[in-house]
Amino acid sequence: MPETGFIQRPRLVLASASPRRRELLASVGVVPVVIEPDVDETPEPGEQAVALVSRLAAVKSGAVEVAPNDIVIGADTVVVIDGDILGKPTDVEHARTMLQQLSGRSHETMTAVSVRIGDFVATEVSTTVVTFRHLADPEIDWYLATGEPLGKAGAYAIQGAAALFITSIAGSYSNVVGLPLSLLDDLLAHIGRPLISWSAG
C-alpha cells in the first residue's frame, strides 16, 4: 500500500522572549510554543514609532523556523513621548531619565502584532495613552531599586510596582503589558483560528 502523508497539526508559535506575553496568553488559557527570535531591534535612521514596531513585529514573526501550517505571532512594544521613542533602558541611569521624562505627563504605548502563516503576514498596531502622576526623586530611586524598570519599554511595568504611579489609561491594558489580546484575536480570527480555538480551558 502506498504511504500516506502525515500532516502535522498546526501550532501557535510565540516569537518572543517576553514572559509577560506568555502570561497574557496563559490568562486566556492559551499556551503557545515559544521560540525566541534573534532580531536586531535598532531603529533605522528617521524611523517613526509606528513604522518601527510594525517592522520589528513582522521581522520577529518571520525570524523563526516553523512548519508551513504553523501560525506565528511576533510583537514589539515602544513608549512614545514628545516624539521620542523609548525602548528598553540600557542601564539604571537611562531608566531614571525615562521615568523623569514620563513623570506627571501622558504618553503613548504602541504595540505592533504580526501574525504569519506560510507566506501570509498581517500586522497591526494598538495604541494606548497612559498618564503618570508626578514622581518625586525618592519614588524614582525606590522604583529603580526594585530592578523592574530594566528590560521594559519605557522603563516601567504597568502590571508591577509602576501601577502606583499611573493615574489613568485610555485604550487596551494588555497592549501596555506587551500584547493587545483583542487585536491579536482579531488577526487570528481573520485566518479562521481565534484565540479561543487554541485555549486549553
mmCIF file of N, CA and C in Angstrom, residues 46-119:
data_model
loop_
_atom_site.group_PDB
_atom_site.id
_atom_site.type_symbol
_atom_site.label_atom_id
_atom_site.label_comp_id
_atom_site.label_asym_id
_atom_site.label_seq_id
_atom_site.Cartn_x
_atom_site.Cartn_y
_atom_site.Cartn_z
ATOM 1 N N GLY A 46 15.717 57.877 11.141
ATOM 2 C CA GLY A 46 14.483 58.600 10.864
ATOM 3 C C GLY A 46 13.213 57.783 10.999
ATOM 4 N N GLU A 47 13.327 56.544 11.465
ATOM 5 C CA GLU A 47 12.155 55.667 11.543
ATOM 6 C C GLU A 47 11.213 56.117 12.655
ATOM 7 N N GLN A 48 9.943 56.279 12.322
ATOM 8 C CA GLN A 48 8.940 56.679 13.295
ATOM 9 C C GLN A 48 8.416 55.459 14.054
ATOM 10 N N ALA A 49 7.721 55.742 15.173
ATOM 11 C CA ALA A 49 7.340 54.670 16.093
ATOM 12 C C ALA A 49 6.472 53.596 15.436
ATOM 13 N N VAL A 50 5.432 53.999 14.722
ATOM 14 C CA VAL A 50 4.530 53.014 14.119
ATOM 15 C C VAL A 50 5.283 52.146 13.118
ATOM 16 N N ALA A 51 6.125 52.781 12.312
ATOM 17 C CA ALA A 51 6.905 52.024 11.330
ATOM 18 C C ALA A 51 7.885 51.082 12.024
ATOM 19 N N LEU A 52 8.492 51.554 13.117
ATOM 20 C CA LEU A 52 9.462 50.728 13.837
ATOM 21 C C LEU A 52 8.823 49.479 14.422
ATOM 22 N N VAL A 53 7.750 49.647 15.203
ATOM 23 C CA VAL A 53 7.147 48.471 15.838
ATOM 24 C C VAL A 53 6.543 47.533 14.797
ATOM 25 N N SER A 54 5.985 48.094 13.718
ATOM 26 C CA SER A 54 5.418 47.254 12.664
ATOM 27 C C SER A 54 6.505 46.416 11.998
ATOM 28 N N ARG A 55 7.621 47.064 11.692
ATOM 29 C CA ARG A 55 8.719 46.337 11.047
ATOM 30 C C ARG A 55 9.266 45.249 11.962
ATOM 31 N N LEU A 56 9.517 45.594 13.224
ATOM 32 C CA LEU A 56 10.123 44.612 14.127
ATOM 33 C C LEU A 56 9.185 43.450 14.423
ATOM 34 N N ALA A 57 7.889 43.725 14.583
ATOM 35 C CA ALA A 57 6.944 42.628 14.822
ATOM 36 C C ALA A 57 6.935 41.662 13.642
ATOM 37 N N ALA A 58 6.934 42.215 12.414
ATOM 38 C CA ALA A 58 6.938 41.367 11.221
ATOM 39 C C ALA A 58 8.245 40.604 11.078
ATOM 40 N N VAL A 59 9.361 41.269 11.393
ATOM 41 C CA VAL A 59 10.666 40.594 11.317
ATOM 42 C C VAL A 59 10.713 39.441 12.319
ATOM 43 N N LYS A 60 10.216 39.683 13.531
ATOM 44 C CA LYS A 60 10.217 38.628 14.553
ATOM 45 C C LYS A 60 9.362 37.437 14.122
ATOM 46 N N SER A 61 8.202 37.704 13.550
ATOM 47 C CA SER A 61 7.331 36.595 13.142
ATOM 48 C C SER A 61 7.944 35.779 12.008
ATOM 49 N N GLY A 62 8.846 36.408 11.251
ATOM 50 C CA GLY A 62 9.488 35.695 10.145
ATOM 51 C C GLY A 62 10.858 35.150 10.467
ATOM 52 N N ALA A 63 11.319 35.374 11.714
ATOM 53 C CA ALA A 63 12.701 35.014 12.066
ATOM 54 C C ALA A 63 12.838 33.648 12.708
ATOM 55 N N VAL A 64 11.731 32.912 12.838
ATOM 56 C CA VAL A 64 11.800 31.596 13.475
ATOM 57 C C VAL A 64 11.433 30.506 12.469
ATOM 58 N N GLU A 65 12.046 29.354 12.650
ATOM 59 C CA GLU A 65 11.795 28.222 11.757
ATOM 60 C C GLU A 65 10.585 27.430 12.248
ATOM 61 N N VAL A 66 9.575 27.327 11.410
ATOM 62 C CA VAL A 66 8.353 26.615 11.778
ATOM 63 C C VAL A 66 7.849 25.815 10.581
ATOM 64 N N ALA A 67 6.864 24.955 10.845
ATOM 65 C CA ALA A 67 6.219 24.214 9.760
ATOM 66 C C ALA A 67 5.325 25.159 8.960
ATOM 67 N N PRO A 68 5.041 24.828 7.695
ATOM 68 C CA PRO A 68 4.262 25.729 6.843
ATOM 69 C C PRO A 68 2.866 26.056 7.381
ATOM 70 N N ASN A 69 2.285 25.132 8.163
ATOM 71 C CA ASN A 69 0.926 25.388 8.648
ATOM 72 C C ASN A 69 0.899 25.944 10.075
ATOM 73 N N ASP A 70 2.065 26.201 10.656
ATOM 74 C CA ASP A 70 2.102 26.833 11.969
ATOM 75 C C ASP A 70 1.735 28.307 11.855
ATOM 76 N N ILE A 71 1.144 28.847 12.911
ATOM 77 C CA ILE A 71 0.818 30.273 12.971
ATOM 78 C C ILE A 71 1.771 30.922 13.965
ATOM 79 N N VAL A 72 2.466 31.959 13.506
ATOM 80 C CA VAL A 72 3.494 32.614 14.322
ATOM 81 C C VAL A 72 3.032 34.017 14.707
ATOM 82 N N ILE A 73 3.234 34.350 15.986
ATOM 83 C CA ILE A 73 2.930 35.686 16.493
ATOM 84 C C ILE A 73 4.237 36.400 16.791
ATOM 85 N N GLY A 74 4.396 37.585 16.208
ATOM 86 C CA GLY A 74 5.508 38.460 16.551
ATOM 87 C C GLY A 74 4.938 39.752 17.122
ATOM 88 N N ALA A 75 5.655 40.373 18.053
ATOM 89 C CA ALA A 75 5.167 41.615 18.655
ATOM 90 C C ALA A 75 6.333 42.497 19.051
ATOM 91 N N ASP A 76 6.089 43.795 19.052
ATOM 92 C CA ASP A 76 7.098 44.740 19.526
ATOM 93 C C ASP A 76 6.396 45.931 20.163
ATOM 94 N N THR A 77 6.942 46.399 21.285
ATOM 95 C CA THR A 77 6.324 47.476 22.062
ATOM 96 C C THR A 77 7.304 48.613 22.293
ATOM 97 N N VAL A 78 6.819 49.853 22.131
ATOM 98 C CA VAL A 78 7.609 51.026 22.497
ATOM 99 C C VAL A 78 6.709 52.023 23.220
ATOM 100 N N VAL A 79 7.351 52.920 23.950
ATOM 101 C CA VAL A 79 6.685 54.054 24.578
ATOM 102 C C VAL A 79 7.106 55.300 23.818
ATOM 103 N N VAL A 80 6.149 56.196 23.566
ATOM 104 C CA VAL A 80 6.436 57.401 22.779
ATOM 105 C C VAL A 80 5.996 58.635 23.559
ATOM 106 N N ILE A 81 6.895 59.612 23.701
ATOM 107 C CA ILE A 81 6.566 60.883 24.341
ATOM 108 C C ILE A 81 7.377 61.982 23.668
ATOM 109 N N ASP A 82 6.707 63.079 23.328
ATOM 110 C CA ASP A 82 7.362 64.197 22.633
ATOM 111 C C ASP A 82 8.043 63.750 21.343
ATOM 112 N N GLY A 83 7.493 62.718 20.726
ATOM 113 C CA GLY A 83 8.095 62.206 19.508
ATOM 114 C C GLY A 83 9.287 61.310 19.729
ATOM 115 N N ASP A 84 9.729 61.178 20.984
ATOM 116 C CA ASP A 84 10.852 60.302 21.304
ATOM 117 C C ASP A 84 10.364 58.875 21.499
ATOM 118 N N ILE A 85 11.095 57.930 20.951
ATOM 119 C CA ILE A 85 10.786 56.515 21.116
ATOM 120 C C ILE A 85 11.596 55.981 22.289
ATOM 121 N N LEU A 86 10.891 55.502 23.308
ATOM 122 C CA LEU A 86 11.553 54.923 24.474
ATOM 123 C C LEU A 86 11.422 53.407 24.414
ATOM 124 N N GLY A 87 12.513 52.754 24.118
ATOM 125 C CA GLY A 87 12.523 51.296 24.137
ATOM 126 C C GLY A 87 12.935 50.816 25.516
ATOM 127 N N LYS A 88 13.731 49.775 25.576
ATOM 128 C CA LYS A 88 14.212 49.252 26.855
ATOM 129 C C LYS A 88 15.447 50.050 27.281
ATOM 130 N N PRO A 89 15.518 50.445 28.551
ATOM 131 C CA PRO A 89 16.687 51.210 29.003
ATOM 132 C C PRO A 89 17.949 50.367 28.960
ATOM 133 N N THR A 90 19.071 51.043 28.705
ATOM 134 C CA THR A 90 20.345 50.335 28.617
ATOM 135 C C THR A 90 20.958 50.091 29.992
ATOM 136 N N ASP A 91 20.614 50.938 30.967
ATOM 137 C CA ASP A 91 21.124 50.778 32.325
ATOM 138 C C ASP A 91 20.227 51.552 33.280
ATOM 139 N N VAL A 92 20.578 51.572 34.555
ATOM 140 C CA VAL A 92 19.738 52.202 35.577
ATOM 141 C C VAL A 92 19.594 53.702 35.335
ATOM 142 N N GLU A 93 20.679 54.374 34.978
ATOM 143 C CA GLU A 93 20.595 55.823 34.769
ATOM 144 C C GLU A 93 19.749 56.172 33.549
ATOM 145 N N HIS A 94 19.825 55.322 32.536
ATOM 146 C CA HIS A 94 18.960 55.516 31.367
ATOM 147 C C HIS A 94 17.500 55.344 31.774
ATOM 148 N N ALA A 95 17.226 54.358 32.619
ATOM 149 C CA ALA A 95 15.865 54.152 33.122
ATOM 150 C C ALA A 95 15.413 55.362 33.932
ATOM 151 N N ARG A 96 16.302 55.935 34.737
ATOM 152 C CA ARG A 96 15.959 57.120 35.526
ATOM 153 C C ARG A 96 15.541 58.280 34.611
ATOM 154 N N THR A 97 16.309 58.479 33.566
ATOM 155 C CA THR A 97 15.989 59.559 32.619
ATOM 156 C C THR A 97 14.611 59.356 31.994
ATOM 157 N N MET A 98 14.296 58.111 31.632
ATOM 158 C CA MET A 98 12.990 57.816 31.050
ATOM 159 C C MET A 98 11.870 58.118 32.040
ATOM 160 N N LEU A 99 12.018 57.681 33.275
ATOM 161 C CA LEU A 99 10.976 57.892 34.279
ATOM 162 C C LEU A 99 10.786 59.374 34.571
ATOM 163 N N GLN A 100 11.860 60.134 34.575
ATOM 164 C CA GLN A 100 11.746 61.580 34.757
ATOM 165 C C GLN A 100 10.991 62.218 33.595
ATOM 166 N N GLN A 101 11.193 61.689 32.409
ATOM 167 C CA GLN A 101 10.504 62.211 31.234
ATOM 168 C C GLN A 101 9.011 61.887 31.279
ATOM 169 N N LEU A 102 8.645 60.725 31.826
ATOM 170 C CA LEU A 102 7.244 60.308 31.894
ATOM 171 C C LEU A 102 6.499 60.957 33.066
ATOM 172 N N SER A 103 7.237 61.411 34.075
ATOM 173 C CA SER A 103 6.637 61.924 35.309
ATOM 174 C C SER A 103 5.668 63.078 35.067
ATOM 175 N N GLY A 104 4.438 62.937 35.589
ATOM 176 C CA GLY A 104 3.445 63.997 35.528
ATOM 177 C C GLY A 104 2.845 64.245 34.153
ATOM 178 N N ARG A 105 3.002 63.283 33.245
ATOM 179 C CA ARG A 105 2.571 63.518 31.866
ATOM 180 C C ARG A 105 1.889 62.271 31.281
ATOM 181 N N SER A 106 1.297 62.453 30.119
ATOM 182 C CA SER A 106 0.723 61.335 29.367
ATOM 183 C C SER A 106 1.677 60.948 28.233
ATOM 184 N N HIS A 107 1.684 59.655 27.924
ATOM 185 C CA HIS A 107 2.479 59.170 26.803
ATOM 186 C C HIS A 107 1.690 58.094 26.068
ATOM 187 N N GLU A 108 2.190 57.677 24.935
ATOM 188 C CA GLU A 108 1.564 56.602 24.161
ATOM 189 C C GLU A 108 2.405 55.336 24.253
ATOM 190 N N THR A 109 1.734 54.229 24.474
ATOM 191 C CA THR A 109 2.382 52.927 24.369
ATOM 192 C C THR A 109 1.851 52.258 23.108
ATOM 193 N N MET A 110 2.755 51.854 22.242
ATOM 194 C CA MET A 110 2.380 51.231 20.967
ATOM 195 C C MET A 110 2.924 49.812 20.904
ATOM 196 N N THR A 111 2.050 48.885 20.577
ATOM 197 C CA THR A 111 2.477 47.507 20.324
ATOM 198 C C THR A 111 1.989 47.089 18.945
ATOM 199 N N ALA A 112 2.911 46.629 18.126
ATOM 200 C CA ALA A 112 2.542 46.021 16.844
ATOM 201 C C ALA A 112 2.467 44.519 17.025
ATOM 202 N N VAL A 113 1.461 43.918 16.420
ATOM 203 C CA VAL A 113 1.294 42.465 16.424
ATOM 204 C C VAL A 113 1.328 41.989 14.977
ATOM 205 N N SER A 114 2.145 40.995 14.718
ATOM 206 C CA SER A 114 2.250 40.413 13.383
ATOM 207 C C SER A 114 1.899 38.932 13.463
ATOM 208 N N VAL A 115 0.980 38.502 12.620
ATOM 209 C CA VAL A 115 0.573 37.101 12.548
ATOM 210 C C VAL A 115 0.985 36.556 11.183
ATOM 211 N N ARG A 116 1.694 35.431 11.194
ATOM 212 C CA ARG A 116 2.185 34.850 9.943
ATOM 213 C C ARG A 116 1.804 33.392 9.853
ATOM 214 N N ILE A 117 1.342 32.985 8.682
ATOM 215 C CA ILE A 117 1.179 31.572 8.358
ATOM 216 C C ILE A 117 1.623 31.400 6.913
ATOM 217 N N GLY A 118 2.649 30.582 6.720
ATOM 218 C CA GLY A 118 3.206 30.442 5.380
ATOM 219 C C GLY A 118 3.732 31.783 4.876
ATOM 220 N N ASP A 119 3.277 32.193 3.690
ATOM 221 C CA ASP A 119 3.697 33.472 3.108
ATOM 222 C C ASP A 119 2.764 34.620 3.480
#
